Coordinates of C-alpha atoms in Angstrom, one line a residue:
M1 CA 146.8 45.3 63.6
S2 CA 148.6 48.4 65.0
P3 CA 149.7 48.6 68.5
L4 CA 147.4 51.5 69.2
R5 CA 144.4 49.7 67.8
G6 CA 145.3 46.6 69.7
A7 CA 145.5 48.6 73.0
V8 CA 142.2 50.4 72.3
L9 CA 140.5 47.1 71.5
A10 CA 141.8 45.5 74.6
V11 CA 140.5 48.4 76.7
V12 CA 137.1 48.1 75.1
L13 CA 136.9 44.4 75.5
L14 CA 138.2 44.4 79.2
G15 CA 136.5 47.6 80.3
L16 CA 133.2 47.7 78.4
I17 CA 132.4 44.2 77.2
A18 CA 133.8 42.0 79.9
P19 CA 131.6 43.6 82.6
I20 CA 128.5 42.9 80.7
V21 CA 129.5 39.2 80.1
V22 CA 130.6 38.8 83.8
G23 CA 127.4 40.5 85.0
L24 CA 125.3 38.4 82.9
A25 CA 127.1 35.2 84.1
E26 CA 126.7 36.2 87.8
T27 CA 122.9 36.9 87.2
A28 CA 122.5 33.6 85.3
R29 CA 124.1 31.7 88.2
A30 CA 121.6 33.2 90.7
A31 CA 118.8 32.6 88.1
F32 CA 119.6 28.8 88.3
G33 CA 119.8 28.5 92.0
V34 CA 123.5 29.1 92.8
L35 CA 123.9 31.9 95.3
P36 CA 126.8 31.2 97.8
A37 CA 125.8 34.2 99.9
L38 CA 122.7 32.3 100.9
G39 CA 124.4 29.0 101.1
L40 CA 122.9 27.8 97.7
R41 CA 125.5 25.9 95.7
V42 CA 123.4 23.5 93.7
W43 CA 121.9 24.3 90.2
S44 CA 118.1 24.1 90.1
L45 CA 115.1 25.5 88.3
E46 CA 113.6 26.7 91.6
P47 CA 114.1 30.4 90.9
W48 CA 112.1 30.1 87.7
R49 CA 109.2 28.4 89.6
M50 CA 109.4 31.2 92.1
L51 CA 109.3 33.8 89.3
I52 CA 106.3 32.2 87.6
S53 CA 104.4 32.0 91.0
Q54 CA 105.0 35.7 91.8
P55 CA 101.7 37.7 92.0
G56 CA 101.1 39.5 88.7
F57 CA 104.0 38.0 86.8
A58 CA 101.9 37.2 83.7
S59 CA 100.5 40.8 83.7
S60 CA 104.0 42.2 84.0
L61 CA 105.2 40.2 81.2
R62 CA 102.2 41.2 79.0
L63 CA 102.7 45.0 79.9
T64 CA 106.4 44.8 79.0
L65 CA 105.6 43.4 75.6
V66 CA 102.7 45.7 74.8
T67 CA 104.5 48.9 75.9
G68 CA 107.9 48.1 74.5
L69 CA 106.7 46.7 71.1
G70 CA 103.8 49.1 70.8
S71 CA 105.8 52.3 71.5
T72 CA 108.6 51.3 69.1
L73 CA 106.2 50.5 66.2
I74 CA 104.2 53.6 66.8
A75 CA 107.3 55.8 67.0
L76 CA 108.7 54.2 63.9
A77 CA 105.5 54.6 61.9
L78 CA 105.2 58.3 62.9
A79 CA 108.8 59.0 62.1
V80 CA 108.5 57.4 58.7
G81 CA 105.4 59.4 57.9
F82 CA 106.9 62.6 59.0
C83 CA 110.2 62.1 57.2
A84 CA 108.2 61.3 54.0
T85 CA 106.3 64.6 54.1
A86 CA 108.8 67.0 55.8
P87 CA 112.4 66.1 54.9
G88 CA 115.2 68.2 56.5
R89 CA 118.0 68.0 59.0
M90 CA 115.7 68.6 62.0
R91 CA 118.1 70.1 64.2
W92 CA 115.2 71.8 66.1
L93 CA 114.6 68.3 67.7
A94 CA 117.9 68.5 69.7
P95 CA 116.2 69.9 72.8
F96 CA 113.8 67.1 73.1
L97 CA 116.6 64.6 72.4
A98 CA 118.7 66.1 75.1
T99 CA 116.0 66.0 77.8
P100 CA 116.6 62.9 80.1
H101 CA 114.0 60.3 80.0
A102 CA 113.1 60.8 83.7
A103 CA 112.7 64.6 83.3
M104 CA 110.4 64.1 80.4
A105 CA 108.4 61.5 82.2
V106 CA 107.9 63.8 85.2
G107 CA 106.8 66.7 82.9
L108 CA 104.3 64.4 81.2
A109 CA 103.0 63.3 84.5
F110 CA 102.4 66.9 85.4
V111 CA 100.5 67.4 82.2
L112 CA 98.5 64.1 81.9
A113 CA 97.7 63.6 85.7
P114 CA 94.0 64.1 86.8
S115 CA 95.1 67.3 88.3
G116 CA 97.4 68.2 85.4
W117 CA 97.3 70.9 82.8
I118 CA 95.1 69.1 80.4
A119 CA 92.5 68.4 83.1
R120 CA 92.7 72.0 84.4
A121 CA 92.1 73.3 80.8
L122 CA 89.1 71.0 80.3
A123 CA 87.7 71.7 83.8
P124 CA 85.4 74.7 82.8
V125 CA 84.0 72.7 79.9
M126 CA 83.5 69.5 81.7
G127 CA 82.4 71.2 84.9
W128 CA 85.1 69.6 87.0
V129 CA 85.5 71.2 90.4
Q130 CA 87.9 68.5 91.6
P131 CA 90.2 66.3 89.7
P132 CA 88.4 63.6 87.8
D133 CA 88.6 59.9 88.8
I134 CA 90.5 58.9 85.7
A135 CA 93.7 56.8 85.8
S136 CA 95.5 59.0 83.2
V137 CA 98.8 58.1 84.8
H138 CA 99.8 54.7 86.1
D139 CA 96.9 53.2 84.2
G140 CA 96.6 49.4 84.1
C141 CA 97.0 49.2 80.4
G142 CA 100.3 51.1 80.3
L143 CA 98.9 53.8 77.9
A144 CA 100.6 56.6 79.6
L145 CA 103.9 54.8 79.6
M146 CA 103.6 54.0 75.9
L147 CA 102.8 57.7 75.2
G148 CA 105.9 58.8 77.2
L149 CA 108.1 56.3 75.3
V150 CA 106.8 57.5 72.0
V151 CA 107.3 61.1 72.9
K152 CA 110.9 60.5 74.1
E153 CA 112.1 58.1 71.4
L154 CA 110.4 59.9 68.4
P155 CA 113.0 62.7 68.2
F156 CA 115.8 60.2 68.3
L157 CA 114.3 58.2 65.3
L158 CA 113.5 61.4 63.4
L159 CA 117.2 62.5 63.7
V160 CA 118.5 59.2 62.7
M161 CA 116.3 59.0 59.7
A162 CA 117.2 62.6 58.6
S163 CA 120.9 61.5 58.8
G164 CA 120.2 58.4 56.7
L165 CA 118.2 60.4 54.2
A166 CA 121.1 62.8 53.8
Q167 CA 123.0 59.8 52.3
L168 CA 120.5 59.0 49.7
P169 CA 119.5 60.8 46.4
V170 CA 116.0 61.3 47.6
A171 CA 114.9 64.2 45.3
R172 CA 116.2 62.5 42.2
Q173 CA 114.5 59.2 42.9
L174 CA 111.3 60.7 43.9
A175 CA 111.3 62.7 40.6
V176 CA 111.8 59.5 38.7
G177 CA 108.9 57.8 40.6
R178 CA 106.6 60.7 39.9
A179 CA 107.6 60.6 36.2
M180 CA 106.5 56.9 36.2
G181 CA 103.1 57.9 37.5
Y182 CA 103.5 57.2 41.3
G183 CA 102.2 59.6 43.8
P184 CA 104.8 61.1 46.2
G185 CA 103.7 59.0 49.2
V186 CA 103.8 55.7 47.2
A187 CA 107.1 56.6 45.7
W188 CA 108.7 57.4 49.0
I189 CA 107.4 54.1 50.5
K190 CA 108.5 52.0 47.5
L191 CA 111.8 53.6 46.6
I192 CA 113.3 55.4 49.6
L193 CA 112.2 53.4 52.7
P194 CA 113.7 50.1 51.4
Q195 CA 117.1 52.0 51.1
L196 CA 116.7 53.8 54.5
W197 CA 115.9 50.9 56.6
P198 CA 119.4 49.3 56.5
L199 CA 120.7 52.6 57.8
I200 CA 118.3 52.9 60.7
R201 CA 117.9 49.2 61.6
L202 CA 120.4 49.4 64.6
P203 CA 118.9 52.6 66.1
V204 CA 115.4 51.0 65.8
W205 CA 116.8 47.9 67.7
V206 CA 118.2 50.2 70.4
V207 CA 114.8 51.9 70.8
L208 CA 113.1 48.5 71.0
A209 CA 115.6 47.3 73.7
Y210 CA 115.1 50.3 75.7
G211 CA 111.3 50.2 75.5
L212 CA 111.2 46.6 76.6
S213 CA 113.5 47.2 79.7
V214 CA 112.9 50.9 80.7
V215 CA 112.7 51.4 84.5
D216 CA 112.7 55.2 85.3
M217 CA 109.9 56.1 82.9
A218 CA 108.0 53.0 84.0
I219 CA 108.2 54.0 87.6
I220 CA 107.0 57.5 86.9
L221 CA 104.3 56.8 84.3
G222 CA 103.6 53.1 84.1
P223 CA 101.3 50.9 86.1
S224 CA 102.4 50.2 89.7
N225 CA 100.5 47.0 90.6
P226 CA 101.5 45.0 88.8
P227 CA 104.3 47.0 87.1
T228 CA 106.3 46.1 84.0
L229 CA 108.7 43.2 84.3
A230 CA 111.8 45.4 84.7
V231 CA 110.3 47.5 87.6
A232 CA 109.0 44.2 89.2
V233 CA 112.6 42.7 89.0
L234 CA 114.1 45.9 90.5
R235 CA 111.6 45.6 93.5
W236 CA 112.5 42.0 94.1
F237 CA 116.2 42.9 94.0
G238 CA 115.6 45.5 96.7
A239 CA 113.2 43.6 98.8
A240 CA 113.9 42.8 102.5
D241 CA 113.4 39.1 101.8
V242 CA 116.8 38.2 100.3
A243 CA 115.4 35.0 98.9
L244 CA 113.7 37.1 96.3
I245 CA 117.0 37.7 94.7
L246 CA 116.5 34.3 93.0
P247 CA 113.4 35.0 91.1
A248 CA 114.7 38.5 90.5
S249 CA 117.7 37.0 88.7
A250 CA 115.5 34.7 86.7
G251 CA 113.4 37.7 85.8
A252 CA 116.5 39.7 84.8
L253 CA 117.6 36.9 82.6
L254 CA 114.1 36.6 81.1
Q255 CA 114.2 40.3 80.4
A256 CA 117.3 39.9 78.4
A257 CA 115.7 36.9 76.5
L258 CA 112.8 39.0 75.7
V259 CA 114.9 41.7 74.2
V260 CA 116.8 39.2 72.1
G261 CA 113.6 37.5 71.1
C262 CA 111.8 40.6 70.0
I263 CA 114.9 41.8 68.0
A264 CA 115.0 38.4 66.3
G265 CA 111.2 38.8 65.7
L266 CA 111.8 42.2 64.1
W267 CA 114.5 40.8 61.9
G268 CA 112.2 37.9 60.9
A269 CA 109.5 40.4 60.0
E270 CA 112.0 42.3 58.0
V271 CA 112.8 39.2 56.0
V272 CA 109.0 38.5 55.3
L273 CA 108.4 42.2 54.5
R274 CA 111.3 42.2 52.0
V275 CA 109.8 39.3 50.1
M276 CA 106.3 40.9 50.1
G277 CA 107.8 44.2 49.1
R278 CA 109.6 42.8 46.1
W279 CA 106.3 41.3 44.9
W280 CA 104.5 44.7 45.6
L281 CA 107.2 46.6 43.6
R282 CA 107.0 44.1 40.7
R283 CA 103.2 44.3 40.8
G284 CA 103.1 48.1 40.2
G285 CA 100.1 49.5 42.0
R286 CA 100.1 53.2 41.2
G287 CA 96.5 53.8 42.3
M288 CA 96.8 53.5 46.0
S289 CA 97.5 56.8 47.7
W290 CA 99.5 56.9 51.0
A291 CA 99.2 60.7 51.3
P292 CA 96.4 60.8 53.9
G293 CA 98.1 58.3 56.2
L294 CA 101.5 60.2 55.9
Q295 CA 99.8 63.5 56.6
L296 CA 98.1 62.1 59.6
A297 CA 101.5 60.9 60.8
R298 CA 102.8 64.4 60.3
L299 CA 100.1 65.9 62.4
G300 CA 100.6 63.2 65.0
V301 CA 104.3 64.1 65.3
W302 CA 103.6 67.9 65.7
G303 CA 101.0 67.1 68.3
L304 CA 103.6 65.0 70.3
I305 CA 106.2 67.7 69.9
G306 CA 103.7 70.1 71.3
L307 CA 103.0 67.8 74.2
A308 CA 106.7 67.4 74.9
S309 CA 107.1 71.2 74.9
L310 CA 104.2 71.5 77.3
A311 CA 105.9 68.9 79.6
L312 CA 109.1 70.7 79.7
L313 CA 107.2 74.0 80.5
A314 CA 105.3 72.3 83.3
L315 CA 108.6 71.3 85.0
L316 CA 109.7 74.9 85.2
V317 CA 106.3 76.3 86.3
W318 CA 105.9 73.6 89.1
S319 CA 109.3 74.4 90.3
L320 CA 108.4 78.2 90.7
A321 CA 104.8 77.6 91.9
W322 CA 104.0 78.4 95.6
R323 CA 100.3 77.9 95.5
W324 CA 98.5 76.2 92.6
S325 CA 95.0 74.9 93.5
Y326 CA 92.8 73.0 91.2
P327 CA 91.3 74.0 88.7
M328 CA 93.4 77.1 88.2
L329 CA 95.3 77.1 85.0
W330 CA 98.3 79.0 86.4
P331 CA 99.8 79.2 89.9
E332 CA 98.1 81.7 92.1
A333 CA 101.4 82.5 93.9
W334 CA 105.0 82.2 92.8
S335 CA 108.2 81.6 94.7
G336 CA 111.8 80.8 94.0
G337 CA 112.5 79.6 97.5
L338 CA 113.1 76.0 96.5
W339 CA 115.8 77.1 94.0
M340 CA 117.5 79.2 96.6
S341 CA 117.7 76.3 99.1
A342 CA 120.7 74.0 99.1
M343 CA 118.6 70.8 99.1
W344 CA 119.7 69.9 95.5
G345 CA 123.3 71.0 95.9
K346 CA 124.8 67.6 96.6
A347 CA 122.8 65.8 93.9
L348 CA 124.0 68.4 91.4
I349 CA 127.5 68.1 92.4
N350 CA 127.4 64.3 92.2
T351 CA 125.8 64.5 88.8
L352 CA 128.4 66.9 87.4
I353 CA 131.4 64.9 88.8
L354 CA 130.0 61.6 87.3
A355 CA 129.1 63.3 84.0
G356 CA 132.5 65.1 83.7
V357 CA 134.8 62.1 84.4
T358 CA 132.7 59.6 82.4
V359 CA 132.5 61.8 79.4
G360 CA 136.1 62.7 79.5
L361 CA 137.3 59.1 79.7
S362 CA 134.7 58.0 77.0
L363 CA 135.8 60.8 74.7
L364 CA 139.4 60.0 75.1
L365 CA 138.7 56.3 74.3
A366 CA 136.6 57.3 71.3
V367 CA 139.4 59.5 69.8
F368 CA 141.9 56.8 70.3
W369 CA 139.7 54.3 68.7
L370 CA 139.0 56.4 65.7
E371 CA 142.6 57.5 65.3
A372 CA 143.7 53.9 65.6
E373 CA 141.6 53.0 62.5
G374 CA 144.0 54.9 60.3
D375 CA 144.1 53.6 56.8
L376 CA 143.1 50.0 57.9
P377 CA 139.7 48.6 57.0
R378 CA 137.0 49.0 59.6
A379 CA 136.3 45.9 61.6
A380 CA 132.5 45.3 61.7
W381 CA 132.7 42.8 64.5
A382 CA 134.6 45.3 66.7
E383 CA 132.1 48.0 66.1
A384 CA 129.3 45.7 66.9
L385 CA 130.8 45.0 70.3
I386 CA 130.7 48.8 71.0
Y387 CA 127.0 48.9 70.6
L388 CA 126.3 45.8 72.5
P389 CA 125.5 47.6 75.9
L390 CA 122.7 49.6 74.1
L391 CA 121.0 46.3 73.0
M392 CA 121.3 44.6 76.4
P393 CA 118.7 45.4 79.1
Q394 CA 120.5 47.0 82.0
I395 CA 118.5 45.1 84.6
G396 CA 119.9 41.9 83.0
F397 CA 123.4 42.3 83.9
L398 CA 123.9 45.2 86.5
Y399 CA 122.9 43.1 89.5
G400 CA 125.6 40.6 88.5
L401 CA 128.1 43.3 87.8
N402 CA 127.4 44.8 91.3
V403 CA 128.1 41.4 92.9
V404 CA 131.5 41.3 91.1
F405 CA 132.3 44.8 92.1
L406 CA 131.4 44.0 95.8
R407 CA 133.8 41.2 95.7
A408 CA 136.4 43.6 94.4
G409 CA 135.7 46.1 97.1
I410 CA 134.8 49.0 94.6
S411 CA 130.9 49.0 94.7
G412 CA 129.3 52.0 96.2
G413 CA 131.8 54.6 95.1
Y414 CA 132.3 56.9 92.2
M415 CA 134.7 54.5 90.4
A416 CA 132.0 51.9 90.1
V417 CA 129.3 54.3 89.0
I418 CA 131.6 55.9 86.4
W419 CA 132.6 52.5 85.0
A420 CA 128.9 51.5 84.8
Q421 CA 127.8 54.8 83.1
A422 CA 130.8 54.6 80.6
L423 CA 129.2 51.3 79.4
F424 CA 126.4 53.4 77.8
V425 CA 128.0 56.8 77.4
F426 CA 130.9 55.5 75.1
P427 CA 128.6 53.9 72.5
Y428 CA 126.5 57.0 72.0
M429 CA 129.7 59.1 71.7
M430 CA 131.0 56.8 69.1
I431 CA 127.8 57.0 67.1
A432 CA 128.0 60.8 67.3
L433 CA 131.7 61.2 66.4
S434 CA 132.4 58.4 64.0
E435 CA 130.9 59.8 60.8
P436 CA 132.4 63.3 61.1
W437 CA 135.8 61.8 62.1
R438 CA 135.9 59.6 59.0
A439 CA 134.6 62.3 56.8
T440 CA 137.6 64.5 57.5
D441 CA 139.4 65.5 54.3
A442 CA 142.5 63.2 54.3
R443 CA 144.4 65.6 52.0
L444 CA 145.0 68.0 54.9
L445 CA 146.5 65.2 56.9
R446 CA 148.7 64.1 54.0
V447 CA 149.9 67.7 53.6
G448 CA 150.8 67.7 57.3
A449 CA 152.7 64.5 56.9
A450 CA 154.5 66.0 53.9
L451 CA 155.6 68.9 56.1
G452 CA 157.1 66.5 58.6
A453 CA 154.4 66.4 61.2
G454 CA 154.1 63.0 63.0
R455 CA 150.9 61.3 63.7
G456 CA 150.5 62.8 67.2
R457 CA 151.1 66.2 65.9
R458 CA 148.7 65.8 63.0
L459 CA 146.1 64.7 65.5
I460 CA 146.5 67.6 67.8
A461 CA 147.3 70.3 65.3
L462 CA 145.0 69.4 62.5
R463 CA 142.3 66.9 63.1
L464 CA 141.2 67.9 66.6
P465 CA 140.8 71.6 65.8
M466 CA 138.8 70.8 62.6
L467 CA 136.5 68.5 64.5
L468 CA 136.1 70.7 67.6
G469 CA 132.4 71.2 66.9
P470 CA 131.7 67.4 66.4
I471 CA 133.8 66.5 69.4
L472 CA 132.0 69.0 71.7
T473 CA 128.6 67.8 70.4
A474 CA 129.6 64.2 71.1
G475 CA 130.6 65.4 74.6
A476 CA 127.2 67.1 75.1
I477 CA 125.5 63.8 74.0
G478 CA 127.6 62.0 76.5
V479 CA 126.6 64.5 79.2
A480 CA 122.9 63.9 78.3
V481 CA 123.3 60.1 78.6
S482 CA 125.4 60.3 81.8
V483 CA 122.8 62.5 83.5
A484 CA 120.0 60.2 82.5
Q485 CA 121.4 57.0 83.9
Y486 CA 119.2 55.6 86.7
L487 CA 119.9 51.9 87.1
P488 CA 123.7 52.1 86.8
T489 CA 123.8 54.8 89.6
L490 CA 121.3 52.9 91.8
F491 CA 123.0 49.5 91.6
L492 CA 126.7 50.3 91.5
G493 CA 126.3 53.4 93.7
A494 CA 124.6 51.0 96.3
G495 CA 122.2 54.0 97.0
R496 CA 125.0 56.0 98.5
I497 CA 125.5 58.4 95.5
A498 CA 122.4 60.5 95.0
T499 CA 122.1 62.2 91.6
L500 CA 119.4 64.4 90.0
T501 CA 118.1 61.4 88.3
T502 CA 117.8 59.2 91.2
E503 CA 116.3 61.9 93.3
A504 CA 113.8 63.0 90.7
V505 CA 112.6 59.3 90.2
T506 CA 112.2 58.9 93.9
L507 CA 110.4 62.1 94.4
S508 CA 108.0 61.5 91.5
S509 CA 105.9 59.2 93.8
G510 CA 105.8 61.9 96.5
S511 CA 103.2 64.5 97.1
D512 CA 105.2 67.8 96.6
R513 CA 105.3 68.5 92.9
R514 CA 107.4 71.6 93.5
V515 CA 110.4 69.7 94.8
T516 CA 110.1 67.2 92.1
G517 CA 109.9 70.0 89.5
V518 CA 113.1 71.6 90.9
Y519 CA 115.2 68.3 90.5
A520 CA 113.6 67.4 87.1
S521 CA 114.2 71.0 85.8
L522 CA 117.8 70.8 86.9
Q523 CA 118.1 67.4 85.3
A524 CA 116.9 68.7 82.1
A525 CA 118.9 71.9 82.2
L526 CA 122.4 70.2 82.3
P527 CA 122.1 68.6 78.9
F528 CA 120.8 72.0 77.5
A529 CA 123.8 73.8 78.9
A530 CA 126.2 71.2 77.5
Y531 CA 124.6 71.5 74.0
G532 CA 124.8 75.3 74.3
L533 CA 128.5 75.1 75.1
A534 CA 129.0 72.7 72.3
A535 CA 127.7 75.3 69.9
A536 CA 129.2 78.4 71.5
I537 CA 132.8 77.3 72.0
P538 CA 133.4 76.3 68.4
A539 CA 131.8 79.5 67.1
W540 CA 134.1 81.6 69.4
W541 CA 137.2 79.4 68.6
H542 CA 136.7 79.6 64.9
R543 CA 135.5 83.2 64.7
N544 CA 138.6 84.1 62.7
R545 CA 138.9 80.8 60.9
R546 CA 135.8 80.5 58.9
D547 CA 136.8 77.6 56.8
L548 CA 138.3 75.5 59.7
R549 CA 135.1 73.7 60.4
G550 CA 135.9 70.1 59.3
G551 CA 134.6 70.5 55.8
G552 CA 138.0 70.0 54.1
L553 CA 139.5 72.0 51.2

């Protein structure tokens, strides 16, 4: 192992993996009755008994499983159906992918609420002179939360599938399938999907882990009494009765176990379906047509994309509305007064500082990691460690990590929040940057070496300029991830560092939609601005270097 690779691996292990392990261990101690701050030093199962006896625990557990598993399976089915009927690179999905979860949830709440846009549009037809008494948001079944999760995770799965399909000879294999008498839909399901699944397995697991442990979207769209398990655990951690830290820790550990169990269940279902799929392939079966179902999935995707667009528009409209009484479809009076006030200035500055420092450090670490690979074989186990934070529910280890940071005297400041956000920003930046980096034409680097350029000069003078576009795109993704972080900022910031996300989630339960719209619009605008810069800067930089775009010779 090269010294650079060893140093980078040590930073990843100590800076990214160790905090998760230590945080889980601290949470597990409290989950089994050891909490020295309360004078408890004897291991016991009392926290678990307290957890089970909490009002609404069984309902919270059921809601978590239904919304998390249901939204993942629905989003996956819709993405498969859409990609089977409308292949392409789907770059138009980037704006929806860039929108933070909380901002999308606030926009959907504005659209779906009893006094939202949909109800206003139906009011003349249904004769509603006041908002209907319908629980279209915060419903007890979690349907609004499931819809929000599907709307937000669907673009991610579509882009991941599009990237995977680009690596497969789809057109040629579909032509062979049609020549053998299979319809396009059946040929895609039987030939393409089995090859695509290994390429998208990890992203699907990430979506499942997020759906089972989401907090910000669950607060904005989900049921409130009882809430999902993650929201209930957050409430117990923040309760005035410090004894509730014990069942909260047990609930956090249970949340982690749920994610591991559901991922294991998905892997087991994959094994079973692989056996059944082989039998199905050998059996033939040309007569059954999947075309109607695939077309229905395509229509569903376009409908959800339209709903997401409407949600983003609702954020902007509400932020500019001055008077908007029900059932008017558009505001009766407009005002930009809230935008001109300085109420959001501090939250915006904090968000920019956290995003800038976190993305800069994560990008530097990603570049060193990829450069350290060199000509050595890729270590699968090391790459798996990088993606561990995306598969681990945040609520499961952030409390314990906060306890450790408190002992170290760094909790409640920028350093702690930046460290916590980097746990999630770095993996996404590695996902975005690794393939373009490895696809760089090595002949150019060999030419540079032949001309006497050392490793550092080849990196600065050749590789980085060629990969300016992918690097800035990875940076834009990092900004979007950093801006969206809610729990890391809340826990490690100890409530002292207000960001656009923490303020938007807090205000979502208030009565003034205009203020909420301002914060959510700003939250959504930052990733859009980052993506715009990521597209504009390389275009300007390479304006006289048309071929210097990372494509090689």
